[in-house]
Amino acid sequence: MDSDTTDHRTADGRAVCVLRNARVPGGAVVDVALADGRVVDVRDPSRSAAAAGELDLTGYVLLPAPAEPHAHLDKAFSWDEIRPPMGDLASAIDAWRAHSEHLTADGIAVRAERAARTALANGTTAIRSHVDLLVGDDPLRGVEALVAVRERLRTAIDIQLVALCPYDVGDAALEAALDAGVDLVGGSPHHTPAPSSDLQRLLRVAERRGVGVDMHTDEQLDPDVLTLEELAKSVRDWPAHMPVTAGHCVSLGVLDAETLERVIAEVRDSRIGVVALPITNLYLQGRQHPVSTPRGLTAVRALLDAGVVVGAGGDNVRDPFNPLGRSDALETAMLLVTAGHVTAAEAYHAVSTGARAVMGLPDAGPHEGAVADLLAVRADGLEDAIASAPADRYVFKAGRLVAASHVRRSLHVPL
Ligand SMILES: [Zn+2]
C-alpha cells in the first residue's frame, strides 16, 4: 500500500487493509477488509474515526475491477504514425498491413506499454491482447514486444496473449509464437478466402498444443457469413482447459429470430464465451448503408438471455481500426447501454465479471472470498460512474493499490 493506506495485522499475522465507507453496487455503504490478495470481510462501517492510513472511500463506489477481454496492444496508438483514411474494416486492415513492414519490436513495445498503463490507471487489472503474426521474414516482432511488456507489468496486470494468425502466415510461425509465450491461438477465418479451412487449421494447431482459442468471428453484417456456428460445432467436446472465445460476432445482430436462437444454443452448449466490442464495431461497420445504418453490434440481449458467458471490451485504441478510444471500461459499458440496450448493471458485469469469466480468471469484487481486484470511482452509484466516468479513481490489484488518480477542478464563475 502507498501512503493512502496502511497495513494492519490479524491475530495470526496476516496483513489486512481496510477500505472504509465504500458504496457497493446495490447501494450499501460498507467497510471492506483485504488480506492475502482477497476480500476477507465486508461489514457495516465502523463508527470509529478512520485509523491513520486506512483508506476512506466516502463518496466513492467500489466495484470489481474491469478486465479487458479483447485488446490489440500491438496496434494501439499507431493512428498518428499511420494517418490512415477513415473507413471500414477492409481499409483498416489494408492500412495496417501496408504499415507493418515498418514495425519494430521496440516501437510496438512502447505503444503497447502506454496502452496497458492507461488501462490500468482507469481500473483494468487484466488484459487479453491479440498480437499480429506479421507477414514477412520476422513474424514474431509483435509477440516479442508484448511478451516483454507482460513481464514488465506482471505485478500490476494479468496479461494473456492471443496469436492473431493471418491466413497467409503458416503454422510454423503460430507454433513459434506459442513457444515464445503466447497463450492462445487466434485468427480471423471469416475474413479469408477459405473460412472453413482456415478455421479448421487453426483449431488443429490449438488441439495439438492443448491450448484455447480466441477467434475474431464474423466481423461483418452479412447474415450468411456464420463461421460461429462451425466453430461451436467443432469445439463441442473440447476440455475445460482449452477455453474458446468468439469476439465480435457481428452477424448475430442481423440474423432472423429463428436462426439466432439456433446458433446461440450451439454457442451456449459449447461453452463459448462471446465478447462484444461496441466502439470498434460501431466505427467500422455499416458504412455501406448510408441510410438506416445498422449498429454492427452482436446480439447482446439474446446472448445474455440464453445464459451465454458475455464479456465486452474496447478492442482498438487510436489505430486504423478506431481513431478514438480511452482505454476505459466505463466507455465500453456506456456504449453497451446506449447501443446494446442492456442495463447499467449488465453492462458493467460484461466489462468486469463477465470479461474475467471469458478469460478464465477467478471471481473478483467487493464481496467476501473474492479476489481483491477492485476499482473505486468517485460517484454516487454505478449509473453515475458509467455516465460521468470520473477520473478520480483508486485501483487495487490483489489487494494492493496500483493506481490512484485525483482531479482538481475549479469553476471561475460567480455563485
Ligand atoms: Zn480485435
PDB file of N, CA and C in Angstrom, residues 322-406:
ATOM      1  N   ASN A 322      -9.794   2.146 -35.187  1.00  0.00           N
ATOM      2  CA  ASN A 322     -10.583   3.033 -34.327  1.00  0.00           C
ATOM      3  C   ASN A 322      -9.726   4.246 -33.957  1.00  0.00           C
ATOM      4  N   PRO A 323     -10.018   5.409 -34.536  1.00  0.00           N
ATOM      5  CA  PRO A 323      -9.159   6.568 -34.256  1.00  0.00           C
ATOM      6  C   PRO A 323      -9.309   7.107 -32.838  1.00  0.00           C
ATOM      7  N   LEU A 324     -10.347   6.638 -32.121  1.00  0.00           N
ATOM      8  CA  LEU A 324     -10.650   7.187 -30.798  1.00  0.00           C
ATOM      9  C   LEU A 324     -10.461   6.101 -29.734  1.00  0.00           C
ATOM     10  N   GLY A 325     -11.100   6.292 -28.586  1.00  0.00           N
ATOM     11  CA  GLY A 325     -10.995   5.306 -27.508  1.00  0.00           C
ATOM     12  C   GLY A 325     -10.171   5.831 -26.361  1.00  0.00           C
ATOM     13  N   ARG A 326     -10.585   5.460 -25.121  1.00  0.00           N
ATOM     14  CA  ARG A 326      -9.923   5.974 -23.926  1.00  0.00           C
ATOM     15  C   ARG A 326      -9.256   4.881 -23.101  1.00  0.00           C
ATOM     16  N   SER A 327      -9.283   3.646 -23.556  1.00  0.00           N
ATOM     17  CA  SER A 327      -8.788   2.529 -22.732  1.00  0.00           C
ATOM     18  C   SER A 327      -9.505   2.506 -21.390  1.00  0.00           C
ATOM     19  N   ASP A 328     -10.799   2.738 -21.413  1.00  0.00           N
ATOM     20  CA  ASP A 328     -11.582   2.856 -20.193  1.00  0.00           C
ATOM     21  C   ASP A 328     -12.817   1.971 -20.307  1.00  0.00           C
ATOM     22  N   ALA A 329     -12.931   0.990 -19.415  1.00  0.00           N
ATOM     23  CA  ALA A 329     -14.079   0.078 -19.452  1.00  0.00           C
ATOM     24  C   ALA A 329     -15.400   0.818 -19.256  1.00  0.00           C
ATOM     25  N   LEU A 330     -15.368   1.964 -18.594  1.00  0.00           N
ATOM     26  CA  LEU A 330     -16.615   2.709 -18.414  1.00  0.00           C
ATOM     27  C   LEU A 330     -17.127   3.269 -19.749  1.00  0.00           C
ATOM     28  N   GLU A 331     -16.220   3.508 -20.677  1.00  0.00           N
ATOM     29  CA  GLU A 331     -16.624   3.924 -22.022  1.00  0.00           C
ATOM     30  C   GLU A 331     -17.343   2.766 -22.730  1.00  0.00           C
ATOM     31  N   THR A 332     -16.764   1.569 -22.630  1.00  0.00           N
ATOM     32  CA  THR A 332     -17.398   0.393 -23.233  1.00  0.00           C
ATOM     33  C   THR A 332     -18.761   0.130 -22.603  1.00  0.00           C
ATOM     34  N   ALA A 333     -18.848   0.235 -21.270  1.00  0.00           N
ATOM     35  CA  ALA A 333     -20.121  -0.004 -20.585  1.00  0.00           C
ATOM     36  C   ALA A 333     -21.174   1.003 -21.041  1.00  0.00           C
ATOM     37  N   MET A 334     -20.771   2.257 -21.188  1.00  0.00           N
ATOM     38  CA  MET A 334     -21.715   3.283 -21.638  1.00  0.00           C
ATOM     39  C   MET A 334     -22.256   2.942 -23.033  1.00  0.00           C
ATOM     40  N   LEU A 335     -21.372   2.511 -23.923  1.00  0.00           N
ATOM     41  CA  LEU A 335     -21.806   2.180 -25.282  1.00  0.00           C
ATOM     42  C   LEU A 335     -22.712   0.948 -25.295  1.00  0.00           C
ATOM     43  N   LEU A 336     -22.463   0.002 -24.395  1.00  0.00           N
ATOM     44  CA  LEU A 336     -23.340  -1.178 -24.335  1.00  0.00           C
ATOM     45  C   LEU A 336     -24.753  -0.796 -23.920  1.00  0.00           C
ATOM     46  N   VAL A 337     -24.855   0.165 -23.003  1.00  0.00           N
ATOM     47  CA  VAL A 337     -26.186   0.610 -22.577  1.00  0.00           C
ATOM     48  C   VAL A 337     -26.888   1.322 -23.723  1.00  0.00           C
ATOM     49  N   THR A 338     -26.191   2.233 -24.388  1.00  0.00           N
ATOM     50  CA  THR A 338     -26.852   3.054 -25.406  1.00  0.00           C
ATOM     51  C   THR A 338     -27.056   2.294 -26.714  1.00  0.00           C
ATOM     52  N   ALA A 339     -26.085   1.490 -27.125  1.00  0.00           N
ATOM     53  CA  ALA A 339     -26.199   0.806 -28.418  1.00  0.00           C
ATOM     54  C   ALA A 339     -26.665  -0.636 -28.281  1.00  0.00           C
ATOM     55  N   GLY A 340     -26.448  -1.253 -27.113  1.00  0.00           N
ATOM     56  CA  GLY A 340     -26.811  -2.652 -26.926  1.00  0.00           C
ATOM     57  C   GLY A 340     -28.070  -2.859 -26.118  1.00  0.00           C
ATOM     58  N   HIS A 341     -28.596  -1.765 -25.543  1.00  0.00           N
ATOM     59  CA  HIS A 341     -29.862  -1.820 -24.818  1.00  0.00           C
ATOM     60  C   HIS A 341     -29.864  -2.812 -23.664  1.00  0.00           C
ATOM     61  N   VAL A 342     -28.771  -2.836 -22.918  1.00  0.00           N
ATOM     62  CA  VAL A 342     -28.731  -3.598 -21.674  1.00  0.00           C
ATOM     63  C   VAL A 342     -28.725  -2.599 -20.514  1.00  0.00           C
ATOM     64  N   THR A 343     -28.919  -3.111 -19.308  1.00  0.00           N
ATOM     65  CA  THR A 343     -28.920  -2.217 -18.147  1.00  0.00           C
ATOM     66  C   THR A 343     -27.490  -1.844 -17.773  1.00  0.00           C
ATOM     67  N   ALA A 344     -27.376  -0.821 -16.940  1.00  0.00           N
ATOM     68  CA  ALA A 344     -26.042  -0.430 -16.480  1.00  0.00           C
ATOM     69  C   ALA A 344     -25.373  -1.576 -15.724  1.00  0.00           C
ATOM     70  N   ALA A 345     -26.144  -2.308 -14.925  1.00  0.00           N
ATOM     71  CA  ALA A 345     -25.567  -3.431 -14.177  1.00  0.00           C
ATOM     72  C   ALA A 345     -25.089  -4.526 -15.126  1.00  0.00           C
ATOM     73  N   GLU A 346     -25.902  -4.820 -16.145  1.00  0.00           N
ATOM     74  CA  GLU A 346     -25.488  -5.841 -17.125  1.00  0.00           C
ATOM     75  C   GLU A 346     -24.241  -5.378 -17.888  1.00  0.00           C
ATOM     76  N   ALA A 347     -24.209  -4.108 -18.232  1.00  0.00           N
ATOM     77  CA  ALA A 347     -23.071  -3.581 -18.987  1.00  0.00           C
ATOM     78  C   ALA A 347     -21.794  -3.644 -18.145  1.00  0.00           C
ATOM     79  N   TYR A 348     -21.884  -3.243 -16.873  1.00  0.00           N
ATOM     80  CA  TYR A 348     -20.670  -3.284 -16.053  1.00  0.00           C
ATOM     81  C   TYR A 348     -20.240  -4.734 -15.792  1.00  0.00           C
ATOM     82  N   HIS A 349     -21.223  -5.622 -15.648  1.00  0.00           N
ATOM     83  CA  HIS A 349     -20.892  -7.049 -15.489  1.00  0.00           C
ATOM     84  C   HIS A 349     -20.087  -7.533 -16.700  1.00  0.00           C
ATOM     85  N   ALA A 350     -20.496  -7.106 -17.888  1.00  0.00           N
ATOM     86  CA  ALA A 350     -19.817  -7.577 -19.102  1.00  0.00           C
ATOM     87  C   ALA A 350     -18.367  -7.095 -19.176  1.00  0.00           C
ATOM     88  N   VAL A 351     -18.076  -5.911 -18.653  1.00  0.00           N
ATOM     89  CA  VAL A 351     -16.694  -5.405 -18.730  1.00  0.00           C
ATOM     90  C   VAL A 351     -15.863  -5.793 -17.503  1.00  0.00           C
ATOM     91  N   SER A 352     -16.465  -6.508 -16.562  1.00  0.00           N
ATOM     92  CA  SER A 352     -15.716  -6.899 -15.355  1.00  0.00           C
ATOM     93  C   SER A 352     -15.880  -8.399 -15.105  1.00  0.00           C
ATOM     94  N   THR A 353     -16.919  -8.782 -14.414  1.00  0.00           N
ATOM     95  CA  THR A 353     -17.100 -10.193 -14.047  1.00  0.00           C
ATOM     96  C   THR A 353     -17.245 -11.087 -15.276  1.00  0.00           C
ATOM     97  N   GLY A 354     -18.027 -10.646 -16.257  1.00  0.00           N
ATOM     98  CA  GLY A 354     -18.193 -11.433 -17.479  1.00  0.00           C
ATOM     99  C   GLY A 354     -16.891 -11.559 -18.244  1.00  0.00           C
ATOM    100  N   ALA A 355     -16.157 -10.456 -18.332  1.00  0.00           N
ATOM    101  CA  ALA A 355     -14.867 -10.484 -19.033  1.00  0.00           C
ATOM    102  C   ALA A 355     -13.898 -11.427 -18.324  1.00  0.00           C
ATOM    103  N   ARG A 356     -13.871 -11.374 -16.996  1.00  0.00           N
ATOM    104  CA  ARG A 356     -12.983 -12.285 -16.252  1.00  0.00           C
ATOM    105  C   ARG A 356     -13.382 -13.743 -16.491  1.00  0.00           C
ATOM    106  N   ALA A 357     -14.690 -14.007 -16.570  1.00  0.00           N
ATOM    107  CA  ALA A 357     -15.140 -15.383 -16.822  1.00  0.00           C
ATOM    108  C   ALA A 357     -14.688 -15.850 -18.203  1.00  0.00           C
ATOM    109  N   VAL A 358     -14.830 -14.988 -19.201  1.00  0.00           N
ATOM    110  CA  VAL A 358     -14.349 -15.329 -20.544  1.00  0.00           C
ATOM    111  C   VAL A 358     -12.863 -15.661 -20.510  1.00  0.00           C
ATOM    112  N   MET A 359     -12.116 -14.915 -19.698  1.00  0.00           N
ATOM    113  CA  MET A 359     -10.660 -15.076 -19.640  1.00  0.00           C
ATOM    114  C   MET A 359     -10.227 -16.198 -18.701  1.00  0.00           C
ATOM    115  N   GLY A 360     -11.188 -16.842 -18.042  1.00  0.00           N
ATOM    116  CA  GLY A 360     -10.847 -17.936 -17.145  1.00  0.00           C
ATOM    117  C   GLY A 360     -10.223 -17.478 -15.841  1.00  0.00           C
ATOM    118  N   LEU A 361     -10.471 -16.225 -15.445  1.00  0.00           N
ATOM    119  CA  LEU A 361      -9.906 -15.689 -14.208  1.00  0.00           C
ATOM    120  C   LEU A 361     -10.895 -15.880 -13.066  1.00  0.00           C
ATOM    121  N   PRO A 362     -10.409 -16.009 -11.836  1.00  0.00           N
ATOM    122  CA  PRO A 362     -11.317 -16.191 -10.693  1.00  0.00           C
ATOM    123  C   PRO A 362     -12.127 -14.933 -10.425  1.00  0.00           C
ATOM    124  N   ASP A 363     -13.247 -15.122  -9.768  1.00  0.00           N
ATOM    125  CA  ASP A 363     -14.162 -14.021  -9.456  1.00  0.00           C
ATOM    126  C   ASP A 363     -13.450 -12.950  -8.632  1.00  0.00           C
ATOM    127  N   ALA A 364     -13.728 -11.700  -8.957  1.00  0.00           N
ATOM    128  CA  ALA A 364     -13.165 -10.568  -8.209  1.00  0.00           C
ATOM    129  C   ALA A 364     -14.290  -9.613  -7.853  1.00  0.00           C
ATOM    130  N   GLY A 365     -14.086  -8.827  -6.796  1.00  0.00           N
ATOM    131  CA  GLY A 365     -15.085  -7.821  -6.449  1.00  0.00           C
ATOM    132  C   GLY A 365     -15.158  -7.599  -4.961  1.00  0.00           C
ATOM    133  N   PRO A 366     -15.979  -6.623  -4.539  1.00  0.00           N
ATOM    134  CA  PRO A 366     -16.056  -6.279  -3.125  1.00  0.00           C
ATOM    135  C   PRO A 366     -16.996  -7.187  -2.351  1.00  0.00           C
ATOM    136  N   HIS A 367     -16.768  -8.492  -2.439  1.00  0.00           N
ATOM    137  CA  HIS A 367     -17.550  -9.434  -1.642  1.00  0.00           C
ATOM    138  C   HIS A 367     -16.613 -10.504  -1.091  1.00  0.00           C
ATOM    139  N   GLU A 368     -17.029 -11.064   0.032  1.00  0.00           N
ATOM    140  CA  GLU A 368     -16.144 -11.937   0.805  1.00  0.00           C
ATOM    141  C   GLU A 368     -15.667 -13.136  -0.007  1.00  0.00           C
ATOM    142  N   GLY A 369     -14.392 -13.396   0.046  1.00  0.00           N
ATOM    143  CA  GLY A 369     -13.803 -14.538  -0.632  1.00  0.00           C
ATOM    144  C   GLY A 369     -13.311 -14.230  -2.035  1.00  0.00           C
ATOM    145  N   ALA A 370     -13.716 -13.095  -2.591  1.00  0.00           N
ATOM    146  CA  ALA A 370     -13.340 -12.777  -3.974  1.00  0.00           C
ATOM    147  C   ALA A 370     -11.920 -12.215  -4.036  1.00  0.00           C
ATOM    148  N   VAL A 371     -11.321 -12.357  -5.207  1.00  0.00           N
ATOM    149  CA  VAL A 371     -10.024 -11.720  -5.457  1.00  0.00           C
ATOM    150  C   VAL A 371     -10.187 -10.204  -5.305  1.00  0.00           C
ATOM    151  N   ALA A 372      -9.227  -9.578  -4.617  1.00  0.00           N
ATOM    152  CA  ALA A 372      -9.341  -8.136  -4.331  1.00  0.00           C
ATOM    153  C   ALA A 372      -8.765  -7.297  -5.469  1.00  0.00           C
ATOM    154  N   ASP A 373      -9.259  -7.551  -6.691  1.00  0.00           N
ATOM    155  CA  ASP A 373      -9.023  -6.648  -7.825  1.00  0.00           C
ATOM    156  C   ASP A 373     -10.233  -5.726  -7.859  1.00  0.00           C
ATOM    157  N   LEU A 374     -10.017  -4.471  -7.509  1.00  0.00           N
ATOM    158  CA  LEU A 374     -11.128  -3.559  -7.238  1.00  0.00           C
ATOM    159  C   LEU A 374     -10.881  -2.210  -7.891  1.00  0.00           C
ATOM    160  N   LEU A 375     -11.980  -1.553  -8.215  1.00  0.00           N
ATOM    161  CA  LEU A 375     -11.925  -0.185  -8.737  1.00  0.00           C
ATOM    162  C   LEU A 375     -12.861   0.691  -7.908  1.00  0.00           C
ATOM    163  N   ALA A 376     -12.314   1.734  -7.327  1.00  0.00           N
ATOM    164  CA  ALA A 376     -13.143   2.723  -6.635  1.00  0.00           C
ATOM    165  C   ALA A 376     -13.214   3.969  -7.506  1.00  0.00           C
ATOM    166  N   VAL A 377     -14.440   4.431  -7.771  1.00  0.00           N
ATOM    167  CA  VAL A 377     -14.674   5.610  -8.619  1.00  0.00           C
ATOM    168  C   VAL A 377     -15.461   6.628  -7.807  1.00  0.00           C
ATOM    169  N   ARG A 378     -15.050   7.892  -7.879  1.00  0.00           N
ATOM    170  CA  ARG A 378     -15.811   8.917  -7.152  1.00  0.00           C
ATOM    171  C   ARG A 378     -17.143   9.154  -7.874  1.00  0.00           C
ATOM    172  N   ALA A 379     -18.197   8.536  -7.330  1.00  0.00           N
ATOM    173  CA  ALA A 379     -19.516   8.609  -7.963  1.00  0.00           C
ATOM    174  C   ALA A 379     -20.560   8.203  -6.937  1.00  0.00           C
ATOM    175  N   ASP A 380     -21.825   8.577  -7.226  1.00  0.00           N
ATOM    176  CA  ASP A 380     -22.920   8.250  -6.308  1.00  0.00           C
ATOM    177  C   ASP A 380     -23.359   6.799  -6.419  1.00  0.00           C
ATOM    178  N   GLY A 381     -23.111   6.183  -7.537  1.00  0.00           N
ATOM    179  CA  GLY A 381     -23.545   4.808  -7.764  1.00  0.00           C
ATOM    180  C   GLY A 381     -23.046   4.357  -9.123  1.00  0.00           C
ATOM    181  N   LEU A 382     -23.450   3.153  -9.519  1.00  0.00           N
ATOM    182  CA  LEU A 382     -22.937   2.588 -10.766  1.00  0.00           C
ATOM    183  C   LEU A 382     -23.359   3.413 -11.981  1.00  0.00           C
ATOM    184  N   GLU A 383     -24.627   3.810 -12.050  1.00  0.00           N
ATOM    185  CA  GLU A 383     -25.078   4.597 -13.206  1.00  0.00           C
ATOM    186  C   GLU A 383     -24.301   5.904 -13.301  1.00  0.00           C
ATOM    187  N   ASP A 384     -24.098   6.538 -12.159  1.00  0.00           N
ATOM    188  CA  ASP A 384     -23.347   7.795 -12.150  1.00  0.00           C
ATOM    189  C   ASP A 384     -21.906   7.562 -12.616  1.00  0.00           C
ATOM    190  N   ALA A 385     -21.318   6.448 -12.185  1.00  0.00           N
ATOM    191  CA  ALA A 385     -19.943   6.134 -12.597  1.00  0.00           C
ATOM    192  C   ALA A 385     -19.855   5.953 -14.112  1.00  0.00           C
ATOM    193  N   ILE A 386     -20.829   5.213 -14.673  1.00  0.00           N
ATOM    194  CA  ILE A 386     -20.799   4.972 -16.126  1.00  0.00           C
ATOM    195  C   ILE A 386     -21.110   6.254 -16.888  1.00  0.00           C
ATOM    196  N   ALA A 387     -22.053   7.040 -16.388  1.00  0.00           N
ATOM    197  CA  ALA A 387     -22.443   8.256 -17.092  1.00  0.00           C
ATOM    198  C   ALA A 387     -21.321   9.283 -17.100  1.00  0.00           C
ATOM    199  N   SER A 388     -20.689   9.470 -15.952  1.00  0.00           N
ATOM    200  CA  SER A 388     -19.715  10.556 -15.816  1.00  0.00           C
ATOM    201  C   SER A 388     -18.282  10.096 -16.036  1.00  0.00           C
ATOM    202  N   ALA A 389     -18.017   8.801 -15.870  1.00  0.00           N
ATOM    203  CA  ALA A 389     -16.660   8.252 -15.970  1.00  0.00           C
ATOM    204  C   ALA A 389     -15.649   9.165 -15.282  1.00  0.00           C
ATOM    205  N   PRO A 390     -15.858   9.446 -14.005  1.00  0.00           N
ATOM    206  CA  PRO A 390     -14.944  10.380 -13.329  1.00  0.00           C
ATOM    207  C   PRO A 390     -13.507   9.855 -13.339  1.00  0.00           C
ATOM    208  N   ALA A 391     -12.570  10.774 -13.448  1.00  0.00           N
ATOM    209  CA  ALA A 391     -11.157  10.368 -13.435  1.00  0.00           C
ATOM    210  C   ALA A 391     -10.673  10.034 -12.027  1.00  0.00           C
ATOM    211  N   ASP A 392     -11.399  10.473 -11.005  1.00  0.00           N
ATOM    212  CA  ASP A 392     -10.973  10.192  -9.622  1.00  0.00           C
ATOM    213  C   ASP A 392     -11.178   8.716  -9.317  1.00  0.00           C
ATOM    214  N   ARG A 393     -10.081   7.981  -9.223  1.00  0.00           N
ATOM    215  CA  ARG A 393     -10.175   6.522  -9.069  1.00  0.00           C
ATOM    216  C   ARG A 393      -9.035   5.985  -8.213  1.00  0.00           C
ATOM    217  N   TYR A 394      -9.309   4.876  -7.554  1.00  0.00           N
ATOM    218  CA  TYR A 394      -8.278   4.038  -6.948  1.00  0.00           C
ATOM    219  C   TYR A 394      -8.385   2.653  -7.579  1.00  0.00           C
ATOM    220  N   VAL A 395      -7.261   2.042  -7.859  1.00  0.00           N
ATOM    221  CA  VAL A 395      -7.250   0.726  -8.486  1.00  0.00           C
ATOM    222  C   VAL A 395      -6.440  -0.226  -7.614  1.00  0.00           C
ATOM    223  N   PHE A 396      -7.023  -1.363  -7.298  1.00  0.00           N
ATOM    224  CA  PHE A 396      -6.361  -2.369  -6.453  1.00  0.00           C
ATOM    225  C   PHE A 396      -6.151  -3.642  -7.250  1.00  0.00           C
ATOM    226  N   LYS A 397      -4.938  -4.164  -7.168  1.00  0.00           N
ATOM    227  CA  LYS A 397      -4.622  -5.454  -7.779  1.00  0.00           C
ATOM    228  C   LYS A 397      -4.244  -6.414  -6.657  1.00  0.00           C
ATOM    229  N   ALA A 398      -5.028  -7.489  -6.490  1.00  0.00           N
ATOM    230  CA  ALA A 398      -4.786  -8.450  -5.414  1.00  0.00           C
ATOM    231  C   ALA A 398      -4.585  -7.738  -4.075  1.00  0.00           C
ATOM    232  N   GLY A 399      -5.432  -6.756  -3.805  1.00  0.00           N
ATOM    233  CA  GLY A 399      -5.412  -6.057  -2.527  1.00  0.00           C
ATOM    234  C   GLY A 399      -4.382  -4.958  -2.401  1.00  0.00           C
ATOM    235  N   ARG A 400      -3.604  -4.750  -3.437  1.00  0.00           N
ATOM    236  CA  ARG A 400      -2.539  -3.745  -3.394  1.00  0.00           C
ATOM    237  C   ARG A 400      -2.927  -2.563  -4.277  1.00  0.00           C
ATOM    238  N   LEU A 401      -2.755  -1.367  -3.742  1.00  0.00           N
ATOM    239  CA  LEU A 401      -3.067  -0.172  -4.525  1.00  0.00           C
ATOM    240  C   LEU A 401      -2.044  -0.028  -5.648  1.00  0.00           C
ATOM    241  N   VAL A 402      -2.524  -0.044  -6.907  1.00  0.00           N
ATOM    242  CA  VAL A 402      -1.605   0.033  -8.045  1.00  0.00           C
ATOM    243  C   VAL A 402      -1.792   1.300  -8.873  1.00  0.00           C
ATOM    244  N   ALA A 403      -2.857   2.044  -8.640  1.00  0.00           N
ATOM    245  CA  ALA A 403      -3.041   3.314  -9.350  1.00  0.00           C
ATOM    246  C   ALA A 403      -3.998   4.184  -8.558  1.00  0.00           C
ATOM    247  N   ALA A 404      -3.744   5.472  -8.584  1.00  0.00           N
ATOM    248  CA  ALA A 404      -4.653   6.440  -7.961  1.00  0.00           C
ATOM    249  C   ALA A 404      -4.640   7.698  -8.804  1.00  0.00           C
ATOM    250  N   SER A 405      -5.818   8.242  -9.066  1.00  0.00           N
ATOM    251  CA  SER A 405      -5.933   9.472  -9.857  1.00  0.00           C
ATOM    252  C   SER A 405      -6.810  10.447  -9.099  1.00  0.00           C
ATOM    253  N   HIS A 406      -6.365  11.683  -9.052  1.00  0.00           N
ATOM    254  CA  HIS A 406      -7.135  12.717  -8.366  1.00  0.00           C
ATOM    255  C   HIS A 406      -7.218  13.938  -9.276  1.00  0.00           C
TER     256      HIS A 406
END
